[in-house]
mmCIF file of C-alpha atoms in Angstrom:
data_model
loop_
_atom_site.group_PDB
_atom_site.id
_atom_site.type_symbol
_atom_site.label_atom_id
_atom_site.label_comp_id
_atom_site.label_asym_id
_atom_site.label_seq_id
_atom_site.Cartn_x
_atom_site.Cartn_y
_atom_site.Cartn_z
ATOM 1 C CA MET A 251 66.928 48.332 -98.173
ATOM 2 C CA PRO A 252 66.443 44.703 -98.578
ATOM 3 C CA ARG A 253 68.067 43.027 -95.529
ATOM 4 C CA ASP A 254 69.735 40.413 -97.994
ATOM 5 C CA ASP A 255 71.387 43.060 -99.986
ATOM 6 C CA ALA A 256 74.818 42.553 -98.160
ATOM 7 C CA ALA A 257 76.928 44.034 -100.957
ATOM 8 C CA LEU A 258 74.996 47.369 -100.802
ATOM 9 C CA ARG A 259 74.929 47.415 -97.073
ATOM 10 C CA SER A 260 78.702 46.900 -97.159
ATOM 11 C CA TRP A 261 79.133 49.752 -99.534
ATOM 12 C CA ILE A 262 76.969 52.081 -97.347
ATOM 13 C CA GLU A 263 79.289 51.104 -94.489
ATOM 14 C CA GLU A 264 82.434 52.084 -96.513
ATOM 15 C CA VAL A 265 80.907 55.461 -97.161
ATOM 16 C CA ALA A 266 80.008 55.869 -93.480
ATOM 17 C CA ILE A 267 83.666 55.091 -92.635
ATOM 18 C CA LEU A 268 84.858 57.787 -95.038
ATOM 19 C CA PHE A 269 82.694 60.252 -93.377
ATOM 20 C CA GLU A 270 83.641 59.144 -89.834
ATOM 21 C CA ARG A 271 87.423 59.810 -90.976
ATOM 22 C CA ASP A 272 86.421 63.149 -91.763
ATOM 23 C CA GLY A 273 85.262 63.732 -88.180
ATOM 24 C CA LEU A 274 81.455 63.137 -88.800
ATOM 25 C CA PRO A 275 79.478 60.499 -87.106
ATOM 26 C CA ARG A 276 79.154 57.137 -88.936
ATOM 27 C CA MET A 277 75.331 57.338 -89.050
ATOM 28 C CA ALA A 278 75.444 60.647 -91.010
ATOM 29 C CA GLY A 279 77.658 58.754 -93.493
ATOM 30 C CA ARG A 280 75.156 55.969 -93.704
ATOM 31 C CA ILE A 281 72.288 58.296 -94.300
ATOM 32 C CA PHE A 282 74.220 60.206 -97.068
ATOM 33 C CA ALA A 283 75.201 57.013 -98.702
ATOM 34 C CA TRP A 284 71.559 55.583 -98.546
ATOM 35 C CA LEU A 285 70.219 58.999 -100.032
ATOM 36 C CA LEU A 286 72.651 58.626 -103.021
ATOM 37 C CA VAL A 287 71.206 55.147 -103.884
ATOM 38 C CA CYS A 288 67.696 54.837 -102.515
ATOM 39 C CA GLU A 289 64.373 54.719 -104.454
ATOM 40 C CA PRO A 290 62.544 56.886 -104.111
ATOM 41 C CA ALA A 291 65.002 59.535 -103.888
ATOM 42 C CA GLU A 292 63.266 61.527 -101.200
ATOM 43 C CA GLN A 293 63.046 59.637 -97.813
ATOM 44 C CA SER A 294 61.239 60.525 -94.636
ATOM 45 C CA MET A 295 62.748 60.064 -91.214
ATOM 46 C CA GLU A 296 60.735 56.695 -90.839
ATOM 47 C CA ASP A 297 62.044 55.537 -94.231
ATOM 48 C CA LEU A 298 65.727 56.258 -93.166
ATOM 49 C CA ALA A 299 65.242 54.666 -89.759
ATOM 50 C CA ALA A 300 63.700 51.494 -91.360
ATOM 51 C CA ALA A 301 66.386 51.219 -94.091
ATOM 52 C CA LEU A 302 69.529 51.905 -91.939
ATOM 53 C CA GLN A 303 68.234 50.198 -88.726
ATOM 54 C CA GLY A 304 68.651 53.406 -86.742
ATOM 55 C CA SER A 305 66.486 55.245 -84.195
ATOM 56 C CA LYS A 306 64.251 58.219 -85.282
ATOM 57 C CA ALA A 307 66.174 60.359 -82.706
ATOM 58 C CA SER A 308 69.454 59.475 -84.577
ATOM 59 C CA MET A 309 67.983 60.069 -87.830
ATOM 60 C CA SER A 310 66.825 63.508 -86.702
ATOM 61 C CA THR A 311 70.129 64.682 -85.226
ATOM 62 C CA MET A 312 72.140 63.234 -88.188
ATOM 63 C CA THR A 313 69.717 64.619 -91.004
ATOM 64 C CA ARG A 314 69.914 68.183 -89.246
ATOM 65 C CA LEU A 315 73.677 67.940 -89.209
ATOM 66 C CA LEU A 316 73.899 66.923 -92.964
ATOM 67 C CA ALA A 317 71.208 69.670 -93.955
ATOM 68 C CA ASN A 318 73.307 72.320 -92.074
ATOM 69 C CA ALA A 319 76.393 71.157 -93.828
ATOM 70 C CA GLY A 320 74.732 71.291 -97.229
ATOM 71 C CA LEU A 321 74.999 67.762 -98.038
ATOM 72 C CA VAL A 322 71.252 66.911 -98.041
ATOM 73 C CA GLU A 323 68.148 68.952 -98.450
ATOM 74 C CA ARG A 324 64.953 68.915 -96.398
ATOM 75 C CA ILE A 325 61.803 69.202 -98.243
ATOM 76 C CA ARG A 326 58.140 68.644 -97.708
ATOM 77 C CA PRO A 327 56.429 67.047 -100.720
ATOM 78 C CA PRO A 328 52.904 68.350 -101.529
ATOM 79 C CA GLY A 329 50.484 66.688 -99.239
ATOM 80 C CA ALA A 330 53.041 65.135 -97.033
ATOM 81 C CA ARG A 331 52.807 65.655 -93.386
ATOM 82 C CA ARG A 332 56.580 65.130 -92.581
ATOM 83 C CA ASP A 333 59.770 66.268 -93.882
ATOM 84 C CA HIS A 334 61.807 64.239 -96.391
ATOM 85 C CA PHE A 335 65.389 64.209 -97.152
ATOM 86 C CA ARG A 336 67.202 64.012 -100.569
ATOM 87 C CA ILE A 337 70.382 64.905 -102.392
ATOM 88 C CA HIS A 338 69.279 67.740 -104.688
ATOM 89 C CA ALA A 339 70.489 67.706 -108.319
ATOM 90 C CA GLY A 340 73.184 70.488 -108.831
ATOM 91 C CA GLN A 341 74.091 70.300 -105.138
ATOM 92 C CA TRP A 342 77.672 69.369 -105.813
ATOM 93 C CA GLU A 343 78.463 72.565 -107.845
ATOM 94 C CA ARG A 344 77.026 74.710 -105.058
ATOM 95 C CA LEU A 345 78.951 72.772 -102.427
ATOM 96 C CA TRP A 346 82.267 73.355 -104.403
ATOM 97 C CA ARG A 347 81.533 76.986 -104.948
ATOM 98 C CA ALA A 348 80.858 77.317 -101.137
ATOM 99 C CA ARG A 349 84.204 75.645 -100.627
ATOM 100 C CA LEU A 350 85.917 78.139 -102.785
ATOM 101 C CA GLU A 351 84.406 80.974 -100.687
ATOM 102 C CA GLN A 352 85.781 79.251 -97.599
ATOM 103 C CA LEU A 353 89.274 79.059 -99.202
ATOM 104 C CA ARG A 354 89.053 82.728 -100.058
ATOM 105 C CA THR A 355 88.167 83.444 -96.324
ATOM 106 C CA ALA A 356 90.714 81.272 -94.860
ATOM 107 C CA THR A 357 93.530 82.866 -97.083
ATOM 108 C CA THR A 358 92.503 86.178 -96.008
ATOM 109 C CA VAL A 359 92.461 85.354 -92.172
ATOM 110 C CA MET A 360 95.982 83.550 -92.623
ATOM 111 C CA ARG A 361 97.295 86.629 -94.514
ATOM 112 C CA ARG A 362 96.139 88.823 -91.561
ATOM 113 C CA GLY A 363 98.104 86.566 -89.220
ATOM 114 C CA LEU A 364 101.211 86.884 -91.297
ATOM 115 C CA ASP A 365 100.799 90.571 -91.220
ATOM 116 C CA LEU A 366 100.635 90.440 -87.347
ATOM 117 C CA LEU A 367 103.912 88.531 -87.333
ATOM 118 C CA ALA A 368 105.640 90.566 -89.944
ATOM 119 C CA ARG A 369 108.402 91.600 -87.426
ATOM 120 C CA ARG A 370 109.001 88.176 -85.917
ATOM 121 C CA PRO A 371 111.696 85.816 -86.989
ATOM 122 C CA ALA A 372 111.082 83.536 -89.916
ATOM 123 C CA ALA A 373 111.071 80.517 -87.935
ATOM 124 C CA VAL A 374 108.064 81.854 -86.195
ATOM 125 C CA ARG A 375 106.210 82.712 -89.299
ATOM 126 C CA LEU A 376 107.041 79.221 -91.093
ATOM 127 C CA ARG A 377 104.049 77.223 -90.085
ATOM 128 C CA LEU A 378 101.602 80.007 -90.698
ATOM 129 C CA GLU A 379 103.219 80.784 -93.989
ATOM 130 C CA GLU A 380 102.899 77.154 -95.144
ATOM 131 C CA LEU A 381 99.254 77.055 -94.246
ATOM 132 C CA HIS A 382 98.614 80.434 -95.986
ATOM 133 C CA ASP A 383 100.479 79.283 -99.128
ATOM 134 C CA GLN A 384 98.474 76.230 -99.351
ATOM 135 C CA TYR A 385 95.137 77.913 -98.974
ATOM 136 C CA ALA A 386 96.126 80.562 -101.522
ATOM 137 C CA PHE A 387 97.186 77.894 -103.937
ATOM 138 C CA PHE A 388 93.740 76.053 -103.796
ATOM 139 C CA GLU A 389 92.086 79.376 -104.007
ATOM 140 C CA ARG A 390 93.828 80.015 -107.257
ATOM 141 C CA GLU A 391 93.452 76.489 -108.544
ATOM 142 C CA LEU A 392 89.991 75.511 -107.689
ATOM 143 C CA PRO A 393 88.320 78.056 -110.143
ATOM 144 C CA ASP A 394 90.241 76.517 -112.978
ATOM 145 C CA VAL A 395 89.353 72.876 -111.791
ATOM 146 C CA LEU A 396 85.646 73.861 -111.608
ATOM 147 C CA ALA A 397 85.730 75.421 -115.048
ATOM 148 C CA ARG A 398 87.347 72.095 -116.486
ATOM 149 C CA TRP A 399 84.690 70.288 -114.766
ATOM 150 C CA GLU A 400 81.890 72.315 -116.266
ATOM 151 C CA ARG A 401 83.447 71.638 -119.794
ATOM 152 C CA GLU A 402 83.669 67.990 -118.932
ATOM 153 C CA ARG A 403 80.152 67.777 -117.885
ATOM 154 C CA ALA A 404 78.928 69.580 -120.966
ATOM 155 C CA ARG A 405 80.510 67.126 -123.197
ATOM 156 C CA ARG A 406 79.067 64.075 -121.521
ATOM 157 C CA ALA A 407 75.573 62.931 -122.521
ATOM 158 C CA PRO A 408 72.886 63.772 -120.017
ATOM 159 C CA LEU A 409 72.557 61.395 -117.326
ATOM 160 C CA PRO A 410 69.411 59.415 -118.509
ATOM 161 C CA ALA A 411 71.128 58.828 -121.794
ATOM 162 C CA ARG A 412 74.157 57.281 -120.000
ATOM 163 C CA LEU A 413 72.064 54.885 -118.077
ATOM 164 C CA PRO A 414 71.886 51.371 -119.391
ATOM 165 C CA ARG A 415 68.774 50.459 -121.351
ATOM 166 C CA LYS A 416 66.946 47.292 -120.820
ATOM 167 C CA ARG A 417 67.253 45.074 -123.794
ATOM 168 C CA ALA A 418 64.042 44.007 -125.490
ATOM 169 C CA ALA A 419 63.455 40.295 -125.566
ATOM 170 C CA HIS A 420 64.109 38.725 -128.758
ATOM 171 C CA PRO A 421 61.431 36.576 -130.248
ATOM 172 C CA ALA A 422 62.473 32.895 -130.189
#
């Protein structure tokens, strides 16, 4: 990233702070943000370290964390000697579908807890019921939200058609 691109650096830091608020290291957020906007889209550990002014050790730890979370993909381009990282097209749908599965699992686990507390006073069950009901709600609603998104995406023009085109120079 050009060192003089202060606005882009500032935006990358905003994304990093969002990640940090979710309990992830700030450098993981920087890497993720950079992979959203970098060119080329696939970056080596060295590319990431240079762009983000971080150590290779930090890049290694954070890319492993991001890859394990399903946020970035580790690839080895043909002929390359080192791994590269990218945000894969279609990744977001897979991520949301995985979250739906997590909701299903969490709802089931909370239901088992409620079953264990069936004979306890309502006041004891209240916190767990609230959590169970919330998981169950999002488990029911998320499939509809994803279906609406798929319809929305189908109505949109493909991404390259939405990108602004360079205007041809007019003859003087």
